Short mmCIF file of C-alpha atoms in Angstrom, two decimals:
data_model
loop_
_atom_site.label_atom_id
_atom_site.label_comp_id
_atom_site.label_asym_id
_atom_site.label_seq_id
_atom_site.Cartn_x
_atom_site.Cartn_y
_atom_site.Cartn_z
CA SER A 1 0.00 0.00 0.00
CA ARG A 2 2.89 2.40 0.68
CA SER A 3 4.47 1.62 -2.70
CA LEU A 4 1.15 2.29 -4.45
CA ALA A 5 0.86 5.59 -2.57
CA ALA A 6 4.19 6.65 -4.10
CA CYS A 7 3.09 6.02 -7.73
CA GLU A 8 0.90 7.53 -10.46
CA GLY A 9 0.29 4.27 -12.32
CA ALA A 10 0.52 0.51 -12.02
CA ILE A 11 1.00 -2.41 -14.43
CA LEU A 12 -1.54 -5.15 -13.73
CA LEU A 13 0.47 -8.24 -14.67
CA VAL A 14 -1.39 -11.55 -15.15
CA ASP A 15 0.24 -14.92 -15.83
CA ALA A 16 -1.06 -16.36 -19.14
CA THR A 17 -0.79 -19.90 -17.72
CA GLN A 18 -2.62 -19.16 -14.45
CA GLY A 19 -5.18 -16.49 -15.25
CA ILE A 20 -6.52 -14.00 -12.72
CA GLN A 21 -5.78 -14.86 -9.09
CA ALA A 22 -7.62 -13.64 -5.98
CA GLN A 23 -4.61 -11.56 -4.93
CA THR A 24 -4.70 -9.87 -8.37
CA VAL A 25 -8.21 -8.59 -7.68
CA ALA A 26 -7.23 -7.41 -4.18
CA ASN A 27 -4.23 -5.44 -5.43
CA LEU A 28 -6.29 -4.01 -8.28
CA SER A 29 -8.82 -2.67 -5.78
CA LEU A 30 -6.03 -1.11 -3.72
CA ALA A 31 -4.55 0.58 -6.82
CA ARG A 32 -7.97 1.95 -7.76
CA GLU A 33 -8.39 3.37 -4.24
CA HIS A 34 -5.19 5.37 -4.80
CA GLY A 35 -6.52 6.63 -8.17
CA LEU A 36 -3.71 5.06 -10.21
CA THR A 37 -3.71 4.57 -13.96
CA ILE A 38 -4.01 0.81 -14.59
CA ILE A 39 -2.21 -0.81 -17.53
CA PRO A 40 -3.39 -4.45 -17.96
CA VAL A 41 -0.70 -6.81 -19.26
CA ILE A 42 -0.57 -10.57 -19.95
CA ASN A 43 2.87 -12.12 -19.30
CA LYS A 44 4.59 -15.44 -20.17
CA ILE A 45 3.07 -15.69 -23.64
CA ASP A 46 6.14 -17.67 -24.76
CA LEU A 47 5.15 -20.74 -22.69
CA PRO A 48 3.51 -23.60 -24.61
CA ASN A 49 0.58 -23.86 -22.17
CA ALA A 50 -0.21 -20.11 -22.23
CA ASP A 51 -3.90 -19.41 -22.90
CA ILE A 52 -3.64 -15.83 -24.09
CA GLU A 53 -7.16 -15.29 -25.44
CA LYS A 54 -8.89 -16.77 -22.41
CA THR A 55 -6.80 -14.60 -20.06
CA ARG A 56 -7.47 -11.56 -22.25
CA VAL A 57 -11.25 -12.10 -21.98
CA GLU A 58 -11.02 -12.51 -18.17
CA LEU A 59 -9.03 -9.27 -17.82
CA ALA A 60 -11.34 -7.36 -20.13
CA THR A 61 -14.38 -8.57 -18.14
CA LEU A 62 -12.76 -7.63 -14.81
CA LEU A 63 -11.66 -4.15 -15.90
CA GLY A 64 -14.52 -3.34 -18.25
CA VAL A 65 -12.18 -2.46 -21.14
CA PRO A 66 -11.96 -3.68 -24.76
CA PRO A 67 -9.75 -6.81 -25.16
CA SER A 68 -7.65 -4.90 -27.69
CA ASP A 69 -6.42 -2.57 -24.91
CA ILE A 70 -4.65 -5.44 -23.11
CA LEU A 71 -0.98 -5.97 -23.99
CA ALA A 72 0.59 -9.45 -24.24
CA ILE A 73 4.32 -9.69 -23.46
CA SER A 74 7.08 -12.11 -22.61
CA ALA A 75 9.45 -10.74 -20.00
CA LYS A 76 11.75 -13.70 -20.72
CA THR A 77 12.19 -13.18 -24.48
CA GLY A 78 11.50 -9.42 -24.48
CA GLU A 79 8.57 -9.69 -26.89
CA ASN A 80 6.41 -6.51 -26.81
CA VAL A 81 8.29 -5.13 -23.79
CA THR A 82 9.25 -2.01 -25.75
CA ALA A 83 5.57 -1.46 -26.58
CA LEU A 84 4.73 -1.75 -22.86
CA LEU A 85 7.34 0.87 -21.89
CA THR A 86 5.98 3.18 -24.57
CA THR A 87 2.44 2.68 -23.23
CA VAL A 88 3.62 3.54 -19.71
CA MET A 89 5.12 6.82 -20.94
CA GLU A 90 1.98 7.68 -22.90
CA ARG A 91 -0.71 6.78 -20.38
CA VAL A 92 0.79 7.34 -16.92
CA PRO A 93 0.59 11.05 -15.94
CA SER A 94 3.72 12.93 -14.95
CA PRO A 95 4.37 13.46 -11.22
CA THR A 96 3.11 16.71 -9.76
CA GLY A 97 4.48 18.82 -6.96
CA ASP A 98 6.08 22.18 -6.13
CA PRO A 99 9.89 22.11 -5.68
CA ASP A 100 9.75 25.44 -3.83
CA ALA A 101 7.17 24.34 -1.25
CA SER A 102 7.90 22.84 2.17
CA LEU A 103 9.39 19.38 1.98
CA SER A 104 6.89 16.49 2.08
CA ALA A 105 8.30 13.02 1.33
CA LEU A 106 6.89 9.53 1.95
CA VAL A 107 9.04 6.62 3.16
CA PHE A 108 7.71 3.62 1.20
CA ASP A 109 10.52 1.19 2.06
CA SER A 110 13.53 0.96 4.35
CA PHE A 111 16.31 -1.55 4.80
CA TYR A 112 19.68 -2.04 6.47
CA ASP A 113 22.88 -1.71 4.44
CA THR A 114 26.14 -3.02 5.91
CA TYR A 115 28.11 0.11 4.94
CA LYS A 116 25.51 2.88 4.97
CA GLY A 117 23.37 1.72 7.89
CA VAL A 118 19.64 2.47 7.73
CA VAL A 119 18.56 3.44 4.19
CA ALA A 120 15.07 4.85 3.54
CA SER A 121 13.46 4.83 0.07
CA VAL A 122 11.40 8.01 -0.39
CA ARG A 123 9.02 9.63 -2.86
CA VAL A 124 9.19 13.42 -2.75
CA PHE A 125 5.76 15.03 -3.24
CA ASP A 126 6.75 18.66 -2.56
CA GLY A 127 9.92 20.56 -1.84
CA THR A 128 13.57 19.51 -2.14
CA ILE A 129 15.83 17.44 0.09
CA LYS A 130 19.63 17.85 0.13
CA LYS A 131 22.64 16.40 1.89
CA GLY A 132 23.49 18.17 5.16
CA GLU A 133 19.94 19.32 5.94
CA VAL A 134 18.10 18.47 9.17
CA ALA A 135 14.95 16.46 8.53
CA ARG A 136 11.91 16.07 10.78
CA LEU A 137 10.22 12.65 11.01
CA MET A 138 6.61 13.59 11.71
CA ARG A 139 5.16 10.31 12.95
CA ARG A 140 8.21 9.46 15.08
CA ASP A 141 8.42 13.12 16.18
CA GLY A 142 12.20 13.23 15.92
CA THR A 143 14.99 14.77 13.82
CA ALA A 144 17.76 13.32 11.66
CA GLN A 145 20.81 14.70 9.84
CA ILE A 146 20.80 13.88 6.10
CA LEU A 147 24.20 12.29 5.32
CA GLU A 148 23.54 11.21 1.73
CA VAL A 149 20.87 11.63 -0.96
CA GLY A 150 20.72 9.48 -4.07
CA VAL A 151 18.81 7.45 -6.64
CA TYR A 152 18.79 3.77 -7.64
CA ALA A 153 20.39 3.15 -11.03
CA PRO A 154 19.94 0.31 -9.96
CA GLU A 155 22.94 0.56 -7.63
CA PHE A 156 23.31 3.46 -5.17
CA ARG A 157 24.08 6.69 -7.07
CA PRO A 158 24.49 9.82 -4.90
CA VAL A 159 22.97 13.06 -6.26
CA ALA A 160 22.96 16.66 -5.11
CA GLU A 161 19.24 16.73 -4.29
CA LEU A 162 15.87 15.02 -4.68
CA SER A 163 13.10 17.31 -5.87
CA ALA A 164 9.28 17.13 -6.12
CA GLY A 165 8.13 14.15 -8.15
CA GLU A 166 11.38 12.17 -7.77
CA VAL A 167 12.05 8.84 -6.09
CA GLY A 168 15.33 7.95 -4.38
CA TYR A 169 16.96 7.14 -1.07
CA ILE A 170 18.26 9.03 1.95
CA VAL A 171 20.86 8.03 4.54
CA THR A 172 20.77 9.71 7.96
CA ASP A 173 22.72 9.68 11.22
CA LEU A 174 20.04 7.59 12.95
CA LYS A 175 21.53 4.47 14.52
CA GLU A 176 18.41 2.66 15.68
CA ILE A 177 17.07 0.23 13.09
CA GLY A 178 13.44 0.95 13.96
CA ASP A 179 13.69 4.73 13.56
CA PHE A 180 12.63 4.78 9.90
CA ARG A 181 9.21 3.13 9.66
CA VAL A 182 7.48 2.51 6.36
CA GLY A 183 4.77 5.18 5.98
CA GLU A 184 6.84 7.89 7.73
CA THR A 185 6.53 11.49 6.49
CA VAL A 186 9.83 13.38 6.11
CA THR A 187 9.89 17.20 6.17
CA HIS A 188 12.37 19.96 7.08
CA GLU A 189 13.00 20.80 10.71
CA ALA A 190 13.08 24.55 10.01
CA ARG A 191 10.21 24.60 7.49
CA ARG A 192 7.72 21.90 8.34
CA VAL A 193 4.49 20.96 6.61
CA ALA A 194 1.33 21.20 8.68
CA HIS A 195 0.21 17.58 8.37
CA ALA A 196 1.71 14.18 7.66
CA ILE A 197 0.89 12.50 4.34
CA ALA A 198 -2.63 11.06 4.62
CA GLY A 199 -3.59 7.42 4.25
CA TYR A 200 -1.19 5.85 6.73
CA ARG A 201 -2.75 3.28 9.04
CA GLU A 202 -0.76 1.47 11.71
CA PRO A 203 -0.93 -2.22 10.74
CA LYS A 204 -2.66 -4.37 13.36
CA PRO A 205 -1.41 -7.97 13.78
CA MET A 206 -4.20 -10.54 13.69
CA VAL A 207 -2.31 -13.86 13.79
CA PHE A 208 0.18 -14.77 16.53
CA ALA A 209 2.69 -17.59 16.72
CA GLY A 210 5.76 -18.52 18.74
CA LEU A 211 9.20 -18.45 17.11
CA PHE A 212 11.89 -20.34 19.02
CA PRO A 213 15.58 -20.87 18.19
CA GLU A 214 16.72 -24.41 17.43
CA SER A 215 19.05 -24.15 20.44
CA HIS A 216 19.30 -21.71 23.33
CA GLU A 217 22.64 -20.39 22.02
CA HIS A 218 20.89 -18.91 18.94
CA PHE A 219 18.38 -16.80 20.89
CA GLN A 220 20.34 -13.56 20.41
CA GLU A 221 20.73 -14.25 16.66
CA LEU A 222 16.97 -14.65 16.34
CA ARG A 223 16.40 -11.39 18.26
CA GLU A 224 18.76 -9.44 15.97
CA ALA A 225 17.23 -10.95 12.82
CA LEU A 226 13.68 -10.02 13.90
CA THR A 227 14.81 -6.50 14.81
CA ARG A 228 16.32 -5.92 11.37
CA LEU A 229 13.37 -7.54 9.61
CA LYS A 230 10.93 -5.23 11.39
CA LEU A 231 12.67 -2.24 9.80
CA ASN A 232 10.88 -2.62 6.44
CA ASP A 233 7.95 -4.68 7.68
CA ALA A 234 5.79 -2.28 9.62
CA ALA A 235 3.13 -4.92 10.29
CA LEU A 236 5.49 -7.24 12.19
CA SER A 237 5.50 -7.18 15.99
CA PHE A 238 7.35 -9.40 18.46
CA GLU A 239 8.04 -9.70 22.16
CA PRO A 240 10.04 -12.20 24.26
CA THR A 241 8.19 -15.17 25.74
CA ARG A 242 8.87 -18.50 27.42
CA VAL A 243 6.86 -21.65 26.65
CA GLY A 244 7.20 -24.99 28.41
CA SER A 245 10.21 -27.02 27.43
CA LEU A 246 10.87 -24.83 24.37
CA GLY A 247 12.51 -22.21 26.57
CA LEU A 248 12.99 -18.59 25.50
CA GLY A 249 11.59 -17.38 22.21
CA PHE A 250 9.40 -14.67 20.72
CA ARG A 251 5.67 -14.19 20.35
CA VAL A 252 5.31 -12.81 16.84
CA GLY A 253 2.26 -10.94 15.51
CA CYS A 254 1.52 -10.95 11.76
CA LEU A 255 -1.29 -9.80 9.47
CA GLY A 256 -2.11 -13.35 8.43
CA LEU A 257 -0.78 -16.82 7.74
CA LEU A 258 0.90 -15.82 4.47
CA HIS A 259 2.64 -12.96 6.27
CA LEU A 260 3.89 -15.42 8.92
CA GLU A 261 5.25 -17.73 6.22
CA ILE A 262 7.03 -14.80 4.53
CA VAL A 263 8.60 -13.75 7.85
CA THR A 264 9.97 -17.23 8.59
CA GLU A 265 11.22 -17.62 5.00
CA ARG A 266 13.01 -14.25 5.13
CA LEU A 267 14.59 -15.14 8.47
CA SER A 268 16.00 -18.28 6.85
CA ARG A 269 17.13 -16.79 3.53
CA GLU A 270 18.33 -13.33 4.53
CA PHE A 271 19.66 -13.93 8.04
CA GLY A 272 20.44 -17.67 8.10
CA VAL A 273 18.12 -18.23 11.08
CA THR A 274 15.66 -21.14 10.87
CA PRO A 275 13.22 -20.81 13.80
CA LEU A 276 10.82 -23.39 15.18
CA VAL A 277 7.26 -22.15 14.62
CA THR A 278 4.32 -23.07 16.87
CA THR A 279 0.68 -23.31 15.82
CA PRO A 280 -0.72 -19.85 14.90
CA GLN A 281 -3.40 -18.31 17.12
CA VAL A 282 -5.66 -15.30 16.56
CA ALA A 283 -6.43 -12.30 18.77
CA TYR A 284 -9.78 -12.28 20.59
CA HIS A 285 -11.62 -9.41 22.25
CA LEU A 286 -12.51 -9.97 25.90
CA HIS A 287 -15.29 -7.92 27.49
CA ARG A 288 -15.00 -8.16 31.28
CA GLN A 289 -17.83 -7.52 33.70
CA GLY A 290 -18.00 -3.76 34.16
CA GLY A 291 -17.25 -2.87 30.53
CA ASP A 292 -13.46 -3.35 30.45
CA LEU A 293 -12.19 -4.41 26.98
CA ARG A 294 -8.87 -6.12 26.37
CA GLU A 295 -7.20 -8.30 23.73
CA VAL A 296 -6.18 -11.90 24.45
CA THR A 297 -4.15 -14.23 22.23
CA THR A 298 -3.58 -17.21 24.51
CA ALA A 299 -5.84 -19.28 26.76
CA GLY A 300 -3.67 -18.38 29.73
CA GLU A 301 -4.83 -14.76 29.47
CA LEU A 302 -8.49 -15.69 29.99
CA PRO A 303 -9.85 -14.89 33.48
CA GLU A 304 -12.38 -16.99 35.39
CA PRO A 305 -15.69 -17.54 33.50
CA HIS A 306 -17.72 -15.43 35.94
CA VAL A 307 -15.53 -12.41 35.10
CA ILE A 308 -16.16 -12.72 31.34
CA GLU A 309 -19.16 -10.84 29.99
CA GLU A 310 -18.54 -11.62 26.31
CA LEU A 311 -15.86 -12.93 23.95
CA GLU A 312 -15.52 -11.81 20.33
CA GLU A 313 -13.58 -13.51 17.55
CA PRO A 314 -12.27 -11.94 14.30
CA TRP A 315 -14.05 -12.72 11.02
CA VAL A 316 -12.68 -12.35 7.50
CA ASN A 317 -14.17 -11.67 4.10
CA LEU A 318 -12.96 -14.23 1.55
CA GLU A 319 -12.52 -13.88 -2.20
CA ILE A 320 -12.06 -17.25 -3.89
CA ILE A 321 -11.51 -17.76 -7.62
CA THR A 322 -12.24 -21.33 -8.71
CA PRO A 323 -13.40 -23.41 -11.69
CA ALA A 324 -17.18 -23.79 -11.77
CA THR A 325 -16.85 -27.59 -11.53
CA SER A 326 -15.48 -27.29 -7.96
CA LEU A 327 -18.23 -24.97 -6.71
CA GLY A 328 -20.23 -27.53 -4.70
CA VAL A 329 -17.20 -29.04 -2.98
CA ILE A 330 -15.84 -25.63 -2.01
CA TYR A 331 -19.22 -24.66 -0.55
CA GLY A 332 -18.93 -27.73 1.69
CA VAL A 333 -15.37 -26.84 2.76
CA ILE A 334 -16.52 -23.33 3.75
CA LYS A 335 -19.54 -24.63 5.68
CA GLU A 336 -17.39 -27.15 7.64
CA ARG A 337 -15.38 -24.24 9.02
CA ARG A 338 -18.40 -22.22 10.20
CA GLY A 339 -18.29 -20.01 7.12
CA THR A 340 -21.09 -18.73 4.88
CA VAL A 341 -21.17 -17.99 1.14
CA LYS A 342 -22.61 -14.71 -0.15
CA LYS A 343 -24.30 -16.30 -3.16
CA SER A 344 -25.89 -13.06 -4.34
CA THR A 345 -22.44 -11.56 -5.06
CA THR A 346 -20.94 -14.51 -6.96
CA GLN A 347 -19.15 -13.14 -10.03
CA TYR A 348 -18.41 -14.90 -13.34
CA LEU A 349 -15.00 -13.97 -14.76
CA GLY A 350 -15.48 -15.60 -18.14
CA GLY A 351 -14.96 -19.16 -19.30
CA ASP A 352 -15.51 -21.57 -16.42
CA ARG A 353 -13.95 -19.41 -13.66
CA ILE A 354 -16.05 -17.96 -10.85
CA MET A 355 -15.28 -15.62 -7.96
CA ILE A 356 -16.96 -16.60 -4.69
CA TYR A 357 -17.45 -14.12 -1.85
CA ALA A 358 -17.71 -15.67 1.60
CA GLU A 359 -17.07 -14.95 5.28
CA MET A 360 -15.52 -17.11 7.98
CA PRO A 361 -13.93 -16.93 11.46
CA LEU A 362 -10.22 -16.18 11.12
CA ALA A 363 -9.34 -19.00 13.56
CA ASN A 364 -10.91 -21.55 11.20
CA MET A 365 -9.20 -20.09 8.15
CA ILE A 366 -5.59 -20.03 9.37
CA THR A 367 -5.34 -23.77 10.05
CA ASP A 368 -5.79 -25.99 7.00
CA PHE A 369 -8.42 -24.10 5.00
CA PHE A 370 -6.09 -23.20 2.11
CA ASP A 371 -4.91 -26.80 1.77
CA ALA A 372 -8.52 -28.03 1.81
CA LEU A 373 -9.40 -25.41 -0.81
CA LYS A 374 -6.60 -26.55 -3.11
CA SER A 375 -7.62 -30.20 -2.69
CA ALA A 376 -11.28 -29.43 -3.43
CA SER A 377 -10.38 -27.56 -6.63
CA ARG A 378 -7.54 -29.87 -7.73
CA GLY A 379 -5.08 -27.05 -7.20
CA TYR A 380 -6.84 -24.41 -9.33
CA ALA A 381 -8.47 -22.22 -6.64
CA SER A 382 -6.85 -19.05 -5.30
CA LEU A 383 -7.66 -17.19 -2.11
CA ASN A 384 -7.53 -13.67 -0.77
CA TYR A 385 -8.99 -12.35 2.48
CA GLU A 386 -9.28 -9.25 4.63
CA VAL A 387 -10.38 -8.82 8.23
CA ALA A 388 -14.04 -7.82 8.49
CA GLY A 389 -14.20 -7.07 12.22
CA TYR A 390 -15.12 -8.89 15.44
CA ARG A 391 -18.32 -10.78 16.25
CA PRO A 392 -19.59 -12.32 19.50
CA ALA A 393 -18.80 -16.04 19.77
CA ASP A 394 -19.40 -18.89 22.21
CA LEU A 395 -15.74 -19.55 23.04
CA VAL A 396 -14.36 -21.74 25.82
CA ARG A 397 -10.96 -22.58 27.23
CA LEU A 398 -9.80 -26.11 26.42
CA ASP A 399 -7.31 -27.49 28.95
CA ILE A 400 -5.09 -30.54 28.56
CA LEU A 401 -4.26 -32.56 31.68
CA ILE A 402 -1.32 -34.98 31.71
CA ALA A 403 -1.28 -37.31 34.72
CA GLY A 404 -3.78 -34.98 36.41
CA GLU A 405 -1.73 -31.80 35.91
CA ARG A 406 -2.82 -28.97 33.62
CA VAL A 407 -0.23 -28.11 30.95
CA GLU A 408 -0.58 -24.36 30.42
CA ALA A 409 1.26 -24.34 27.10
CA LEU A 410 -1.26 -26.75 25.56
CA ALA A 411 -4.40 -24.80 26.56
CA ARG A 412 -6.42 -23.33 23.69
CA ILE A 413 -9.37 -21.05 23.01
CA VAL A 414 -11.91 -23.05 21.02
CA HIS A 415 -15.48 -22.55 19.81
CA ARG A 416 -17.93 -24.62 21.86
CA THR A 417 -19.33 -26.42 18.79
CA VAL A 418 -15.97 -28.02 17.97
CA VAL A 419 -14.40 -28.29 21.43
CA VAL A 420 -15.12 -32.04 21.82
CA LYS A 421 -13.62 -32.81 18.42
CA GLU A 422 -10.57 -30.66 19.17
CA GLY A 423 -10.08 -32.24 22.61
CA ARG A 424 -10.21 -35.77 21.22
CA MET A 425 -7.74 -34.91 18.49
CA LEU A 426 -5.27 -33.45 21.00
CA VAL A 427 -5.31 -36.36 23.46
CA GLU A 428 -5.05 -38.90 20.62
CA SER A 429 -2.06 -37.01 19.23
CA LEU A 430 -0.42 -36.90 22.66
CA LYS A 431 -0.93 -40.62 23.11
CA ASN A 432 1.05 -41.28 19.93
CA LEU A 433 3.75 -38.70 20.60
CA LEU A 434 4.57 -39.01 24.32
CA PRO A 435 7.07 -41.69 25.38
CA HIS A 436 5.89 -44.51 27.68
CA GLU A 437 6.59 -44.26 31.41
CA GLN A 438 6.91 -46.92 34.10
CA PHE A 439 3.31 -46.16 35.09
CA ALA A 440 0.06 -45.56 33.18
CA VAL A 441 -0.40 -41.90 32.21
CA ALA A 442 -3.90 -40.42 31.89
CA LEU A 443 -4.38 -37.82 29.13
CA GLN A 444 -7.51 -35.70 29.53
CA ALA A 445 -9.13 -32.77 27.73
CA ALA A 446 -11.29 -30.59 29.97
CA VAL A 447 -13.58 -27.59 29.71
CA GLY A 448 -13.90 -26.03 33.14
CA GLY A 449 -14.37 -28.99 35.50
CA THR A 450 -15.80 -31.33 32.84
CA ILE A 451 -13.65 -33.99 31.17
CA ILE A 452 -14.66 -34.23 27.50
CA ALA A 453 -12.01 -36.67 26.19
CA ARG A 454 -9.57 -39.16 27.67
CA GLU A 455 -6.80 -41.48 26.54
CA THR A 456 -4.35 -43.57 28.57
CA ILE A 457 -0.74 -44.29 27.78
CA PRO A 458 -0.17 -47.80 29.12
CA ALA A 459 2.74 -48.43 31.46
CA GLU A 460 5.95 -49.75 30.01
CA ARG A 461 5.88 -53.41 30.99
CA LYS A 462 8.85 -55.12 32.57
CA ASP A 463 8.81 -58.85 33.17
CA VAL A 464 9.97 -59.05 36.80
CA THR A 465 9.50 -62.85 36.82
CA ALA A 466 12.04 -63.44 34.07
CA LYS A 467 14.78 -64.32 36.58
CA LEU A 468 12.69 -67.15 38.09
CA TYR A 469 13.44 -70.58 36.76
CA GLY A 470 11.22 -72.69 38.96
CA GLY A 471 9.99 -73.11 42.50
CA ASP A 472 6.67 -72.33 44.15
CA VAL A 473 4.15 -70.10 42.30
CA THR A 474 3.90 -67.88 45.40
CA ARG A 475 7.37 -66.48 44.61
CA LYS A 476 6.11 -65.25 41.22
CA ARG A 477 2.97 -63.82 42.80
CA LYS A 478 5.01 -61.95 45.41
CA LEU A 479 7.14 -60.23 42.74
CA LEU A 480 4.06 -59.21 40.76
CA GLU A 481 2.41 -57.75 43.88
CA ARG A 482 5.54 -55.78 44.68
CA GLN A 483 5.61 -54.42 41.11
CA LYS A 484 1.93 -53.48 41.38
CA LYS A 485 2.56 -51.47 44.57
CA GLY A 486 5.51 -49.71 42.96
CA LYS A 487 3.46 -48.68 39.93
CA LYS A 488 0.72 -47.38 42.20
CA ARG A 489 3.25 -45.26 44.08
CA LEU A 490 4.68 -43.93 40.79
CA ARG A 491 1.19 -43.04 39.65
CA GLU A 492 0.71 -40.94 42.80
CA PHE A 493 4.06 -39.15 42.84
CA GLY A 494 5.53 -39.59 39.34
CA ARG A 495 5.77 -36.61 36.97
CA VAL A 496 5.64 -36.60 33.16
CA SER A 497 8.01 -34.32 31.26
CA ILE A 498 7.24 -33.43 27.65
CA PRO A 499 10.34 -33.54 25.40
CA SER A 500 10.65 -30.42 23.25
CA GLU A 501 10.49 -32.32 19.95
CA VAL A 502 7.21 -33.98 21.02
CA PHE A 503 5.84 -30.63 22.12
CA LEU A 504 6.66 -29.07 18.75
CA LYS A 505 5.16 -31.90 16.72
CA LEU A 506 1.93 -31.49 18.63
CA LEU A 507 1.86 -27.70 18.24
CA LYS A 508 2.53 -27.91 14.53
CA ARG A 509 -0.22 -30.42 14.04
CA PRO A 510 -3.06 -28.70 12.10
CA SER A 511 -6.45 -28.44 13.74
CA SER A 512 -9.50 -29.92 12.04
#
């Protein structure tokens, strides 16, 4: 959204082998909100399985333009790329702005360079910015000395100044990585603008997960990697936490499941840190008796039931593009996860492709919904979603007891309609994952004081009569009785420890 805010036009690029995807429609809507000139383009026309005409019809239907207005190119071979660049120059309006006005520049990206430090990519709307000037960061409410001004060509190329309508980078004397946030407005300290550039909204994390280092020695490396990653990812939030046998780690907040996957992939590729990721959870709204409102993301944050007036869960609006042949199966997948389809708004994109509009609780979507969607459509469906707000829900705390003791790290917030199914799945998984002890271990799922599911891990059997080679049967009976008493004592005083690898396998296990 910040990159779109820094532009006058956008190229809507569609893969000729894939057709329009749900994310394409979402980004198109965002570009239209910013009033950008849209240039529709079909790419990868050199591939043997490219269906150019079908994709052209879909794009023309979506945009409401003649099919002849849609360019077809191959970025690989260069076919028609020159025509595309000419079209950009002809159709995209020139940047506007007053070079003599007060400086107003938007930070649309920022990153860390080993030699320059924190580098901010800016679009200058008004005024001029030069090396040596003192800049004011309006949202941070701080100042910075401009050490270098330049453009990307595509490498760093220092210039004397950046003027209205230009895009480039600035390097300042700021040492803290988080000082330059994406969406920041830069102006002059001595000659400020009255207001920051409009349209900036602080991103609100909706999905939370635990990131833990593979070993305790790598905790500091993970902290530094997350700190640097947050520089150009304004939606990322993290704070230290400790969970069970996993030890120290971070509770990370992301916009969604895709965002979480991107974060973990970037940690691995850019910083060489491969974290262990726990099952994602969503943020709920808790209304306490007396009107107090707070946000909870873990079952441990829930107070006693008599204190809770109401719980609300986040819902999302879904946009699903799928072949018409998969429509019935996808309806069933949505219904299984407490979702509803808005049939009156179903849109035909041309050919056999349909866009479905639906709504669903976010907690049900972030588990295995995308995988189920791909299976139902044989891999052809695509998904996009946005948070639609919070709605009251009948939510309960699901506790897991191992040998009679509640394990706080395994507690979950679950909808009452699926709590029995979820409890059974968890205790069955634990039965298969936990190692056997010398005594029988009871695994229980409970809601409040009610046990809703139970499994038992049988005791590891040892043949204490193996050393006997004969004699009276009472000798054998005496050994068995002694073993029985020992197991009873272990059952009363023995403790079960969960190995970290077992704990992780359980947490990563997708919910149904």
